[in-house]
PDB file of C-alpha atoms and ligand atoms in Angstrom:
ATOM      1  CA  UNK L1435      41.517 160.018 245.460  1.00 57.00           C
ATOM      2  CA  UNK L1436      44.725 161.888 244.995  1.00 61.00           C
ATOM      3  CA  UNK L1437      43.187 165.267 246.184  1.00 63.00           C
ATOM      4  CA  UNK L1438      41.983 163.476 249.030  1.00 64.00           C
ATOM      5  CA  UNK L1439      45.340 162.016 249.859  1.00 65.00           C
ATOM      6  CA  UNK L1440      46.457 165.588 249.460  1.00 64.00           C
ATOM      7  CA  UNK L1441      44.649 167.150 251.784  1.00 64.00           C
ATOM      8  CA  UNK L1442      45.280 164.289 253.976  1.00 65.00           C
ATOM      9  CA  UNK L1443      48.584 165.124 253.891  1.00 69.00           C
ATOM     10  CA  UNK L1444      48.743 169.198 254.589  1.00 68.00           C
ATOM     11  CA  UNK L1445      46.254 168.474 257.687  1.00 79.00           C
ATOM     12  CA  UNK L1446      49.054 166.189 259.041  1.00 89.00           C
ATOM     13  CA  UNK L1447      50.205 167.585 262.104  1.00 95.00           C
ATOM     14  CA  UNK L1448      54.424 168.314 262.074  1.00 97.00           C
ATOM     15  CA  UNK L1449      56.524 167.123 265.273  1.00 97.00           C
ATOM     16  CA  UNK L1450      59.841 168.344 263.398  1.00 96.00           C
ATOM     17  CA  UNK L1451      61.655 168.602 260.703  1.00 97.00           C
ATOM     18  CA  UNK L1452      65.178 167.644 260.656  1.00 95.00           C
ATOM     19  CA  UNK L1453      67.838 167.696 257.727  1.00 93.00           C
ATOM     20  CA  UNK L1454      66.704 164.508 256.234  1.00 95.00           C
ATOM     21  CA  UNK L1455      63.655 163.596 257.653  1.00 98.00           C
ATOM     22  CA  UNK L1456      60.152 165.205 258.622  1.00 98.00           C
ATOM     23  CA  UNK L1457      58.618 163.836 261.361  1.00 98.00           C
ATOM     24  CA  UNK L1458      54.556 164.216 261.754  1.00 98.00           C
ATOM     25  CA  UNK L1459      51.896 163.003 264.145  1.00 98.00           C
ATOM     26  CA  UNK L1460      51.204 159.305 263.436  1.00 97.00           C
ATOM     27  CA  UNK L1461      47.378 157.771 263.551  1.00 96.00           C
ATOM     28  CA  UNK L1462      47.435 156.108 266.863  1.00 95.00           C
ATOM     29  CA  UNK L1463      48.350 157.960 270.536  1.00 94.00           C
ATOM     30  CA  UNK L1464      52.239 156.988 270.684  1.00 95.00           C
ATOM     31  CA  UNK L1465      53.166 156.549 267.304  1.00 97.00           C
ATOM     32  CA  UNK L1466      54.753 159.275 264.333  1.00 98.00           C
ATOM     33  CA  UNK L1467      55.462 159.345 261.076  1.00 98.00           C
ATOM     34  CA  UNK L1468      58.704 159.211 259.438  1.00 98.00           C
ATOM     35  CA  UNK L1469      58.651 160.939 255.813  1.00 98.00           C
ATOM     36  CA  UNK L1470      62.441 160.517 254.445  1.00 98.00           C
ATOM     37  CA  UNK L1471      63.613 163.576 251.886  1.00 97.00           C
ATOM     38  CA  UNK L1472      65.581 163.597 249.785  1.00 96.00           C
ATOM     39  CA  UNK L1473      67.808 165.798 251.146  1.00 94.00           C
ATOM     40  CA  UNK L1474      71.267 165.151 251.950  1.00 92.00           C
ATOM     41  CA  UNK L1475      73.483 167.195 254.038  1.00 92.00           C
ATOM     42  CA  UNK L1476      77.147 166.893 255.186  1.00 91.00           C
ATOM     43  CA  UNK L1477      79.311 168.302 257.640  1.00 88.00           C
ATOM     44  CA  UNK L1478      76.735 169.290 260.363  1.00 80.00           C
ATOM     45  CA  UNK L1479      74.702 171.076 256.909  1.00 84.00           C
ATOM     46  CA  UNK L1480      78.104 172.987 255.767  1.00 86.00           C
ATOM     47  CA  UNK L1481      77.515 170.645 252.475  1.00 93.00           C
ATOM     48  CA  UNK L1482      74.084 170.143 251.134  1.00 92.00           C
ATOM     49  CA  UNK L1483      72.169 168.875 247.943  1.00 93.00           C
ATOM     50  CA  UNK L1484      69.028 167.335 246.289  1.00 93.00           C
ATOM     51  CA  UNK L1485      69.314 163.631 245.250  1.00 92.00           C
ATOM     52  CA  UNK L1486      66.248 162.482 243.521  1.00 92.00           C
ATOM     53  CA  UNK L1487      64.867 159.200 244.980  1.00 92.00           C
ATOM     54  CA  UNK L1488      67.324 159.318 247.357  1.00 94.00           C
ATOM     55  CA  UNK L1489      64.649 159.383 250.414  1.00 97.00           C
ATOM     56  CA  UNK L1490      62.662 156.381 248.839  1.00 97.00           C
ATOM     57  CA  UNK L1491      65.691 154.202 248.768  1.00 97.00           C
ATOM     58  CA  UNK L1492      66.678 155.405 252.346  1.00 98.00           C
ATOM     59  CA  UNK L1493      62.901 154.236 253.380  1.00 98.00           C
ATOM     60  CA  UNK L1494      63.285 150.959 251.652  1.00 97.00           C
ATOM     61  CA  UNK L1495      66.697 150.213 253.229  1.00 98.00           C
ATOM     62  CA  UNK L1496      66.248 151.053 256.552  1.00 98.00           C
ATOM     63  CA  UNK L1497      62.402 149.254 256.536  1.00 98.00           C
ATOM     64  CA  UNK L1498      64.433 146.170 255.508  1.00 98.00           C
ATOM     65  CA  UNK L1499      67.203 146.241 258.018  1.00 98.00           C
ATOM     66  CA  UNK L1500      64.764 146.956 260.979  1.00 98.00           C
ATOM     67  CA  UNK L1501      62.615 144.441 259.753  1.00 98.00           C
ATOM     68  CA  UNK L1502      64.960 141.921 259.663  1.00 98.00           C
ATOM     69  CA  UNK L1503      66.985 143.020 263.435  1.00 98.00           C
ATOM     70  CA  UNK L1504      63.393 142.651 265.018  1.00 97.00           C
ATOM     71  CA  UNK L1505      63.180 139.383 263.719  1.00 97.00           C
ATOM     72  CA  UNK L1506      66.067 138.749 265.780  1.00 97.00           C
ATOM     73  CA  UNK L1507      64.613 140.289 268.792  1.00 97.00           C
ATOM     74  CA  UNK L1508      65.921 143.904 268.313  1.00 97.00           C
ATOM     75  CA  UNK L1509      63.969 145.801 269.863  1.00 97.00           C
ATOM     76  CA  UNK L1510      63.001 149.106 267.310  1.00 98.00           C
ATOM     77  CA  UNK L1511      60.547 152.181 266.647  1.00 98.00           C
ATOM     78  CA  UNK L1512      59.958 150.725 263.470  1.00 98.00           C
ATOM     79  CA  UNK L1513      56.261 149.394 263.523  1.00 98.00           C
ATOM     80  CA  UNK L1514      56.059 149.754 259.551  1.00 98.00           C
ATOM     81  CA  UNK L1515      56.901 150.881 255.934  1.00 98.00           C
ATOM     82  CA  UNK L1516      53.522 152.711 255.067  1.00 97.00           C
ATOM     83  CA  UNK L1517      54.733 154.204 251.457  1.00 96.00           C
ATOM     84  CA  UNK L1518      57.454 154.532 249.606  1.00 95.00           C
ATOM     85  CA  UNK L1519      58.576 157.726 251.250  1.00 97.00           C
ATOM     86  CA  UNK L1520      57.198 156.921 255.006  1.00 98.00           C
ATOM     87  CA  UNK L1521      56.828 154.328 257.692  1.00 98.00           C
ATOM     88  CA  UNK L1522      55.417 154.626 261.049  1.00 98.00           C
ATOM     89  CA  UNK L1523      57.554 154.472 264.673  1.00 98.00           C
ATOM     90  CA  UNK L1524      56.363 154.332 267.905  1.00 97.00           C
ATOM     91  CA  UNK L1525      57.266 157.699 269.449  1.00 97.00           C
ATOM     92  CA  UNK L1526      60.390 157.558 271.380  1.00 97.00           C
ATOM     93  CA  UNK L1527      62.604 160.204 273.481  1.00 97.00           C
ATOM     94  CA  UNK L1528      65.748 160.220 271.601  1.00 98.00           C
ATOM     95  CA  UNK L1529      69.108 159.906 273.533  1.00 98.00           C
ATOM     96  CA  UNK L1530      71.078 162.803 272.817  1.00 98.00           C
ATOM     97  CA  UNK L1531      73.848 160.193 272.581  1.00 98.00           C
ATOM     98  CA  UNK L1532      74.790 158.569 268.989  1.00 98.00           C
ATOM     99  CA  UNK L1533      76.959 155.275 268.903  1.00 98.00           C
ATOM    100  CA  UNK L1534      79.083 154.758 266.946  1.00 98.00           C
ATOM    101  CA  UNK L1535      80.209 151.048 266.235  1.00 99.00           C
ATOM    102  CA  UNK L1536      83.675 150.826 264.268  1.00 99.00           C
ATOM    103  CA  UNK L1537      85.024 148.097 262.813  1.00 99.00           C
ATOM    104  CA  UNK L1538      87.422 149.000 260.707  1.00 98.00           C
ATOM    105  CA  UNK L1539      89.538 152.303 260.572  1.00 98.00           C
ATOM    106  CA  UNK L1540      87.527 154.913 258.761  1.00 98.00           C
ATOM    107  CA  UNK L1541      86.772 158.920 258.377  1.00 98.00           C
ATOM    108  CA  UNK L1542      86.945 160.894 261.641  1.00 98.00           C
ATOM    109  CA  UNK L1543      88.379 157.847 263.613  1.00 98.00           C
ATOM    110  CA  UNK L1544      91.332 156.921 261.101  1.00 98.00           C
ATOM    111  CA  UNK L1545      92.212 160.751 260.878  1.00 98.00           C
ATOM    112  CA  UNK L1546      92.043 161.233 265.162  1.00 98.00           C
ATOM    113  CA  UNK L1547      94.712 158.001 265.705  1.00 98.00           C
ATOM    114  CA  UNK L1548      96.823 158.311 262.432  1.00 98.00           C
ATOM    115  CA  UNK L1549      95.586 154.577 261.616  1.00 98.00           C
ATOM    116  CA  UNK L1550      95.093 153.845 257.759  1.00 98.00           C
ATOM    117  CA  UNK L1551      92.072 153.573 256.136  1.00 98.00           C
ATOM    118  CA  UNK L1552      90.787 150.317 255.998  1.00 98.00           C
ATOM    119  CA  UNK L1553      92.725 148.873 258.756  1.00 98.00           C
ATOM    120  CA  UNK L1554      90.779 146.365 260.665  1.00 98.00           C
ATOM    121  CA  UNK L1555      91.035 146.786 264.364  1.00 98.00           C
ATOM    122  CA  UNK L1556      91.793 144.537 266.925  1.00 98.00           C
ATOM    123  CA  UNK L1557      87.813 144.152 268.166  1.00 98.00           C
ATOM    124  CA  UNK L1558      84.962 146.464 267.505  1.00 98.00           C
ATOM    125  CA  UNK L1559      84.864 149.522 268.986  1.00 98.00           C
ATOM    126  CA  UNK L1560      82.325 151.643 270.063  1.00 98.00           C
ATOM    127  CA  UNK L1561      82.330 155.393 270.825  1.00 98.00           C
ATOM    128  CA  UNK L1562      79.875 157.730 272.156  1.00 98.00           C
ATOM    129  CA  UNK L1563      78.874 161.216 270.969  1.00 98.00           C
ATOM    130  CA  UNK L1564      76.854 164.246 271.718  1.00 98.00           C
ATOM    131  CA  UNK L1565      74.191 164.729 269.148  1.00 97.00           C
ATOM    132  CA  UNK L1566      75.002 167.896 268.259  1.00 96.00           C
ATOM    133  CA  UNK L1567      75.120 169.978 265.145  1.00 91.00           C
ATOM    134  CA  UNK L1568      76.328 173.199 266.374  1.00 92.00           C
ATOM    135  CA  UNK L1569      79.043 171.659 268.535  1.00 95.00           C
ATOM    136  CA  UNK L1570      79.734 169.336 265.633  1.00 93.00           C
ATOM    137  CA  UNK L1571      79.033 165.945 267.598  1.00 96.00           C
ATOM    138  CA  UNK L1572      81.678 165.747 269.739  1.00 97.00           C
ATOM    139  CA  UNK L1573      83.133 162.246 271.197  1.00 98.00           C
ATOM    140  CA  UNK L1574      82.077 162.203 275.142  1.00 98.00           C
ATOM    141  CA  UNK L1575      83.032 159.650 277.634  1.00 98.00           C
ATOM    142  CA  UNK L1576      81.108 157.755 279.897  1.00 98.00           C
ATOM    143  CA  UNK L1577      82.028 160.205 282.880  1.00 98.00           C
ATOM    144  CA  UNK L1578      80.775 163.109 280.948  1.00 98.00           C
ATOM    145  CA  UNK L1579      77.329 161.151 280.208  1.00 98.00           C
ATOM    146  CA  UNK L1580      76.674 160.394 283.849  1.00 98.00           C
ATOM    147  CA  UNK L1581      77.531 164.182 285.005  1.00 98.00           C
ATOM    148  CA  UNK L1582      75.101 165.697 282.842  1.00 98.00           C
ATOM    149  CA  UNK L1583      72.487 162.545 282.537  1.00 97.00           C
ATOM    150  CA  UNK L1584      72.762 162.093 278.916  1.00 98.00           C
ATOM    151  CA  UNK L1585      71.725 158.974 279.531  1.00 98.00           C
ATOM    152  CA  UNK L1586      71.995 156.322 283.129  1.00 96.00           C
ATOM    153  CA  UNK L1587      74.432 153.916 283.410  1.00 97.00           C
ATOM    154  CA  UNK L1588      71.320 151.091 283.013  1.00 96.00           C
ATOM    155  CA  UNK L1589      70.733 152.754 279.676  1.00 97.00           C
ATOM    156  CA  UNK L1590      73.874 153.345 278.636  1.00 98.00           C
ATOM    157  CA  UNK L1591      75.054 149.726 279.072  1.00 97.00           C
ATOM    158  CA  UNK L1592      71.691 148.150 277.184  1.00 97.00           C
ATOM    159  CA  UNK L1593      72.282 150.956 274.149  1.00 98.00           C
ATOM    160  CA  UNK L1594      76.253 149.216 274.275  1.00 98.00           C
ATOM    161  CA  UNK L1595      74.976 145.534 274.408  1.00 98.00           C
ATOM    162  CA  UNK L1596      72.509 145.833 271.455  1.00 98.00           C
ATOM    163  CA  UNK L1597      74.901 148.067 269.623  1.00 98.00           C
ATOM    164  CA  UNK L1598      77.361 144.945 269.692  1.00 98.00           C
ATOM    165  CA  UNK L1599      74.520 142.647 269.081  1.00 98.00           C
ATOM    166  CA  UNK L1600      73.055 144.886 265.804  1.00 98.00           C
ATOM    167  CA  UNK L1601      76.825 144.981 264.983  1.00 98.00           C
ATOM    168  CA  UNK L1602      77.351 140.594 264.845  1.00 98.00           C
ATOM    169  CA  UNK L1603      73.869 140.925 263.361  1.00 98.00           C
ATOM    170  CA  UNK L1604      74.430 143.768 260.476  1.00 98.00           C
ATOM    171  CA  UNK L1605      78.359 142.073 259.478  1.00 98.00           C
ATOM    172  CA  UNK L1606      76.420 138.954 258.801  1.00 98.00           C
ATOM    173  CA  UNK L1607      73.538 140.373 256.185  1.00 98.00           C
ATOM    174  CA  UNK L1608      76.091 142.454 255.088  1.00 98.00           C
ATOM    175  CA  UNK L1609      78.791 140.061 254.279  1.00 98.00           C
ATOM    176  CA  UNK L1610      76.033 137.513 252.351  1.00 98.00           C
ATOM    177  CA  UNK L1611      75.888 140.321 250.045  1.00 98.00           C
ATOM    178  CA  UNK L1612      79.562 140.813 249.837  1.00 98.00           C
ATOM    179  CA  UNK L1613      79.610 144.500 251.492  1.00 98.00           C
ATOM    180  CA  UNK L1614      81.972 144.823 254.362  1.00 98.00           C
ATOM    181  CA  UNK L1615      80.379 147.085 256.918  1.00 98.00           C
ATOM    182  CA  UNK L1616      83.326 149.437 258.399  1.00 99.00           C
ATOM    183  CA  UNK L1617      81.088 151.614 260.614  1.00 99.00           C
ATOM    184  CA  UNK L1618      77.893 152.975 261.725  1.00 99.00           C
ATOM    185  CA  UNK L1619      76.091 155.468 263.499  1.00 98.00           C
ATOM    186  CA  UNK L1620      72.658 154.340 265.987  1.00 98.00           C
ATOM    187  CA  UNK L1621      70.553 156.290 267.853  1.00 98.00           C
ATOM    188  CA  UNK L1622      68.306 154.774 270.434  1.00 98.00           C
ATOM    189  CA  UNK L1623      64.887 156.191 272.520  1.00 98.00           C
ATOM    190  CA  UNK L1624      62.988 155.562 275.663  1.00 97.00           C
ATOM    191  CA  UNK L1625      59.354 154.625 275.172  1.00 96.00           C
ATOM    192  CA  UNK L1626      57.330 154.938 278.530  1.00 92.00           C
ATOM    193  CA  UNK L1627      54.915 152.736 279.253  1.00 84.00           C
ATOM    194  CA  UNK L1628      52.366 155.176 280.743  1.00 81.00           C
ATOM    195  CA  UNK L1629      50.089 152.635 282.278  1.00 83.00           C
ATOM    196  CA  UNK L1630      53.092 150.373 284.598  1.00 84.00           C
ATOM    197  CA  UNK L1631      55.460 153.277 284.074  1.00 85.00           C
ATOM    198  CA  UNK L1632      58.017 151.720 282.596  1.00 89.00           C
ATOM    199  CA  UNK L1633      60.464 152.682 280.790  1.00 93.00           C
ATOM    200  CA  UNK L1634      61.971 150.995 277.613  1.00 95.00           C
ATOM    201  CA  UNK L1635      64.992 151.434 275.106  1.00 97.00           C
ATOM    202  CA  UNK L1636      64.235 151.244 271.788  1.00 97.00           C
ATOM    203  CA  UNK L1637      66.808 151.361 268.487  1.00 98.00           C
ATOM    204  CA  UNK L1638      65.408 154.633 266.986  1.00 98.00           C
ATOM    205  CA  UNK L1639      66.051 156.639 263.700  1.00 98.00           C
ATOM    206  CA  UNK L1640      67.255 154.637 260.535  1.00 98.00           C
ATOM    207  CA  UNK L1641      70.299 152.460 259.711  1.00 98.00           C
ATOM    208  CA  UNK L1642      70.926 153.287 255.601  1.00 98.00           C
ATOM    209  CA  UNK L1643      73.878 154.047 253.644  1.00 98.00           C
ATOM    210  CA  UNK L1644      73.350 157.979 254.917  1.00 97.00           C
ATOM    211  CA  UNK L1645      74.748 156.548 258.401  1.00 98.00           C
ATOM    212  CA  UNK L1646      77.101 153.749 257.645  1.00 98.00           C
ATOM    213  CA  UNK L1647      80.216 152.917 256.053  1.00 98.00           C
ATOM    214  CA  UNK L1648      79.886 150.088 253.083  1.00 98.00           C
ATOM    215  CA  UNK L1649      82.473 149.300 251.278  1.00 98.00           C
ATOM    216  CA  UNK L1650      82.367 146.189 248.037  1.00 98.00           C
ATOM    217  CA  UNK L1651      84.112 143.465 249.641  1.00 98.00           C
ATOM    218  CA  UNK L1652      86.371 143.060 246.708  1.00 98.00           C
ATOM    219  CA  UNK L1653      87.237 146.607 245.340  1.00 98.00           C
ATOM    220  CA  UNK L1654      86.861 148.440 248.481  1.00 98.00           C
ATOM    221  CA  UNK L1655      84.256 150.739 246.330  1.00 98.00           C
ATOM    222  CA  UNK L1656      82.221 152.549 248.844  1.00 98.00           C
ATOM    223  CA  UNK L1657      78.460 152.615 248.777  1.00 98.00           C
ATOM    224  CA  UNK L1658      77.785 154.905 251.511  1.00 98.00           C
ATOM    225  CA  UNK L1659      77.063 158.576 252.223  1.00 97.00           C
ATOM    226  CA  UNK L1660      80.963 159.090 251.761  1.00 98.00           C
ATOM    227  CA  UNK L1661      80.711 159.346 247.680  1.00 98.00           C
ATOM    228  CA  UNK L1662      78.891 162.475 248.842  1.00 97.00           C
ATOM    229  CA  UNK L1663      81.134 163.704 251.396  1.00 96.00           C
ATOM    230  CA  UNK L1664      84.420 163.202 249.225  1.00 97.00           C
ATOM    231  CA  UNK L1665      82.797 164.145 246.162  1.00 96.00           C
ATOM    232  CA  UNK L1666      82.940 161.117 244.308  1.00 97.00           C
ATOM    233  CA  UNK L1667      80.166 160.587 242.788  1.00 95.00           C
ATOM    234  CA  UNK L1668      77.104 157.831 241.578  1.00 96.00           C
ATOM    235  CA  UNK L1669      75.923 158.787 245.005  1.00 95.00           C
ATOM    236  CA  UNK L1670      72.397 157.705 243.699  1.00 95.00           C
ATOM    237  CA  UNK L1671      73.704 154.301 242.107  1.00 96.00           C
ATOM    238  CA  UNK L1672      75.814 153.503 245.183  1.00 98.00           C
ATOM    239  CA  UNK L1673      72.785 153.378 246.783  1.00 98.00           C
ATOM    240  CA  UNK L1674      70.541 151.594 244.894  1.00 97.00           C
ATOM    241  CA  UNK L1675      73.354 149.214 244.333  1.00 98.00           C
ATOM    242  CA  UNK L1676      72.932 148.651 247.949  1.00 98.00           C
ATOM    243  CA  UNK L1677      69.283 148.224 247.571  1.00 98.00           C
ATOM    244  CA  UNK L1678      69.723 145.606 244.543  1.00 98.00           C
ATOM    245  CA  UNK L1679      71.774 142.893 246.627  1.00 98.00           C
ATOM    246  CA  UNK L1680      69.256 143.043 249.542  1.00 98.00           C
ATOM    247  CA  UNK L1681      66.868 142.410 246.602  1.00 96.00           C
ATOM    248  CA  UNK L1682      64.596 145.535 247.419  1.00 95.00           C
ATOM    249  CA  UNK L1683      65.245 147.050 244.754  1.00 90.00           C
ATOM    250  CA  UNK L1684      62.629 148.597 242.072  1.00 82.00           C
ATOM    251  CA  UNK L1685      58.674 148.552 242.793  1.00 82.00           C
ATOM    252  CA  UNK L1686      57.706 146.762 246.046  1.00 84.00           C
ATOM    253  CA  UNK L1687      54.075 145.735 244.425  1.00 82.00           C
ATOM    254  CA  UNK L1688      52.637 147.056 247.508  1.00 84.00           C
ATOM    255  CA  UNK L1689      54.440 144.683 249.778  1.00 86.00           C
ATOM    256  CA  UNK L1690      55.487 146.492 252.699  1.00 90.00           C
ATOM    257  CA  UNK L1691      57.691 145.877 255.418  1.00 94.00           C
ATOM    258  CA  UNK L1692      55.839 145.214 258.716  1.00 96.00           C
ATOM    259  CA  UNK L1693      58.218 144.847 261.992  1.00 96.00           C
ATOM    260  CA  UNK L1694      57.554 141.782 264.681  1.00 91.00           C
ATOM    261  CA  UNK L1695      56.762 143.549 268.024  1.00 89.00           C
ATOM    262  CA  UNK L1696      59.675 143.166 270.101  1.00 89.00           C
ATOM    263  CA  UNK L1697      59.888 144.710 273.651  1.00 81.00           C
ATOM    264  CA  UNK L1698      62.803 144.659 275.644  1.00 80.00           C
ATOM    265  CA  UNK L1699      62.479 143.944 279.226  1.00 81.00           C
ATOM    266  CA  UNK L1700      61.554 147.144 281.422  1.00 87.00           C
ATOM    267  CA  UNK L1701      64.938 149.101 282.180  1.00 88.00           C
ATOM    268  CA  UNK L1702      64.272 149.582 286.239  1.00 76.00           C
ATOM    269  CA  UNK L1703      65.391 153.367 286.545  1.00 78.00           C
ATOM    270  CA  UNK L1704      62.665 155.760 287.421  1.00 61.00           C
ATOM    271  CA  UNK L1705      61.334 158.113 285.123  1.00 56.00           C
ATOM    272  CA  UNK L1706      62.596 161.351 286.999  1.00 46.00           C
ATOM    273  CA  UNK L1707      65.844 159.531 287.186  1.00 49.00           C
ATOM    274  CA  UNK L1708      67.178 160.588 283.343  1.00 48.00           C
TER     275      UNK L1708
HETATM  276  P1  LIG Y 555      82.884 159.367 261.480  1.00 96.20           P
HETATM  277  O1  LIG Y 555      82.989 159.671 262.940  1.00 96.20           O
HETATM  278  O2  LIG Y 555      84.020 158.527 260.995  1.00 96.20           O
HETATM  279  O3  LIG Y 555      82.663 160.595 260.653  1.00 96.20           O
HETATM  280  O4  LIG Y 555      81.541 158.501 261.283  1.00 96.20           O
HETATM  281  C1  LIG Y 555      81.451 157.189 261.768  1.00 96.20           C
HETATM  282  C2  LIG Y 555      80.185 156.548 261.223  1.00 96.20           C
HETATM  283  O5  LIG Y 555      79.034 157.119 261.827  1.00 96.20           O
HETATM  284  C3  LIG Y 555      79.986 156.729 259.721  1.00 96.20           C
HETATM  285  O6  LIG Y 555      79.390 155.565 259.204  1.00 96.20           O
HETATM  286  C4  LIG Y 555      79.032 157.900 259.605  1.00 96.20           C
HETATM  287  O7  LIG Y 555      78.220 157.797 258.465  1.00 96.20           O
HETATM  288  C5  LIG Y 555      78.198 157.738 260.875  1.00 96.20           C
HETATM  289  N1  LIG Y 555      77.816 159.033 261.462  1.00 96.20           N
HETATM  290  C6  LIG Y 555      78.411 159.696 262.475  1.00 96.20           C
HETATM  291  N2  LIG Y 555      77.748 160.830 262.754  1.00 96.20           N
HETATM  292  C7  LIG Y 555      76.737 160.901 261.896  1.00 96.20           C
HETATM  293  C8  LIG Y 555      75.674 161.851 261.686  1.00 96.20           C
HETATM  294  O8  LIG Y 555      75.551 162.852 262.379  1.00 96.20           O
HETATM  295  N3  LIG Y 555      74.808 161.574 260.665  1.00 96.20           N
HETATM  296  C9  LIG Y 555      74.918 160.461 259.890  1.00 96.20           C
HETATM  297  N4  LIG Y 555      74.044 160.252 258.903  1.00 96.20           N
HETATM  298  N5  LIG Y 555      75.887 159.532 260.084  1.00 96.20           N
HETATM  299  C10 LIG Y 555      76.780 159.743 261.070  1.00 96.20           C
END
């Protein structure tokens, strides 16, 4: 049975391989496979290291939280957690645009305005930029976007609605569990419906400690990627402390995290549009 699984495995056909994650053909027309490594990089890959298990609790985290934002009618890629190390996505375009929702003053944005650390701002705020390694993902504004069709107005103002909406959605399951979430990173796809043609916007990638600021609510301890970035360390134990107070922590007994379908309504922008 293993050797089968095995060779299962090496037949799999590999979309791409990024610094964290591999992605491979999934079973059904339209769908991939997300394998999670255990990898960790920093500073566009200037920093790098091996964390073991550190893949398996990135899985488990993001299943849950994509789980749980479909069941409020978040539209995702997430279809389901397949192993401890995969889950399959519906195959999506991705935006070369990340958002970034801020609610408190943290890393690059507390270091651009000279605001301290931990400062709540006024409202959330939410900044755009380029996915790009090599350029360092620089912040872009809206006018740049348009001019080079990043991504259309229509899209741009959906991927800015449901960022706010994950945001009220993510403080909430955050806060039961006394962590106070101070920022985040989203990425977000187009699925095309290839029978009506239409085109939808799905939230894409993962949403884990890797791309997200959490910080205890009481000490301020941080439980994110940064314990990695600032060399801190209990990288591993920050994140399964994570884990532990969404209670998916340890063996899941084969119970696996299976998304409700969600579809957004069509965006109406034509496909040669983008
Ligand atoms: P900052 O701009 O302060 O470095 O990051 C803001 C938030 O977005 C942090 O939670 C950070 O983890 C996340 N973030 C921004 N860019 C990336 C990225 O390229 N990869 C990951 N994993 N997270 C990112």
């Amino acid at each position: 049975m293993l050797a089968k699984k095995a060779t299962r495995m090496a037949n799999r056909k590999k979309i791409k391989e990024g610094k964290t994650k591999v992605l491979y053909r999934g079973p059904e027309p339209g769908t991939l496979i997300q394998y999670f490594k255990d990898d960790i990089t920093a500073f566009n890959n200037l920093k790098k290291d091996k964390i073991e298990g550190r893949g398996i609790l990135n899985n488990r985290i993001s299943a849950h939280i994509m789980t749980k934002l479909s069941e409020c009618n978040v539209p995702t890629h997430f279809i389901k957690r397949i192993n401890m190390r995969e889950q399959l996505v519906h195959e999506v375009d991705i935006i070369p645009v990340e958002v970034i929702v801020r609610n408190i003053a943290a890393g690059s944005f507390a270091k651009r305005y000279g605001i301290e650390e931990g400062t709540k701002l006024p409202r959330t705020i939410i900044e755009y930029c380029l996915k790009s390694d090599e350029l360092s993902d620089p912040v872009l504004s809206e006018d740049y976007i348009f001019s080079y069709d990043l991504a259309h107005p229509i899209e741009l103002d959906e991927m800015y609605q449901q960022a706010l909406r994950i945001n009220d959605l993510l403080t909430g399951m955050f806060l039961m569990i006394n962590i106070k979430l101070v920022d985040f990173k989203l990425e977000f796809g187009r699925m095309y419906n290839e029978v009506t043609g239409d085109l939808h916007l799905l939230l894409a990638d993962e949403i884990s400690p890797d791309g997200s600021r959490l910080w205890d609510i009481t000490s301020d301890e941080k439980l994110d990627k940064d314990r990695f970035r600032r060399d801190l360390g209990g990288i591993e134990h920050a994140y399964q402390e994570v884990a532990r107070r969404l209670g998916i922590l340890g063996d899941d007994n084969g119970k696996v995290e299976v998304a409700k379908p969600v579809m957004n309504k069509p965006l109406h922008i034509r496909k040669v549009n983008i």
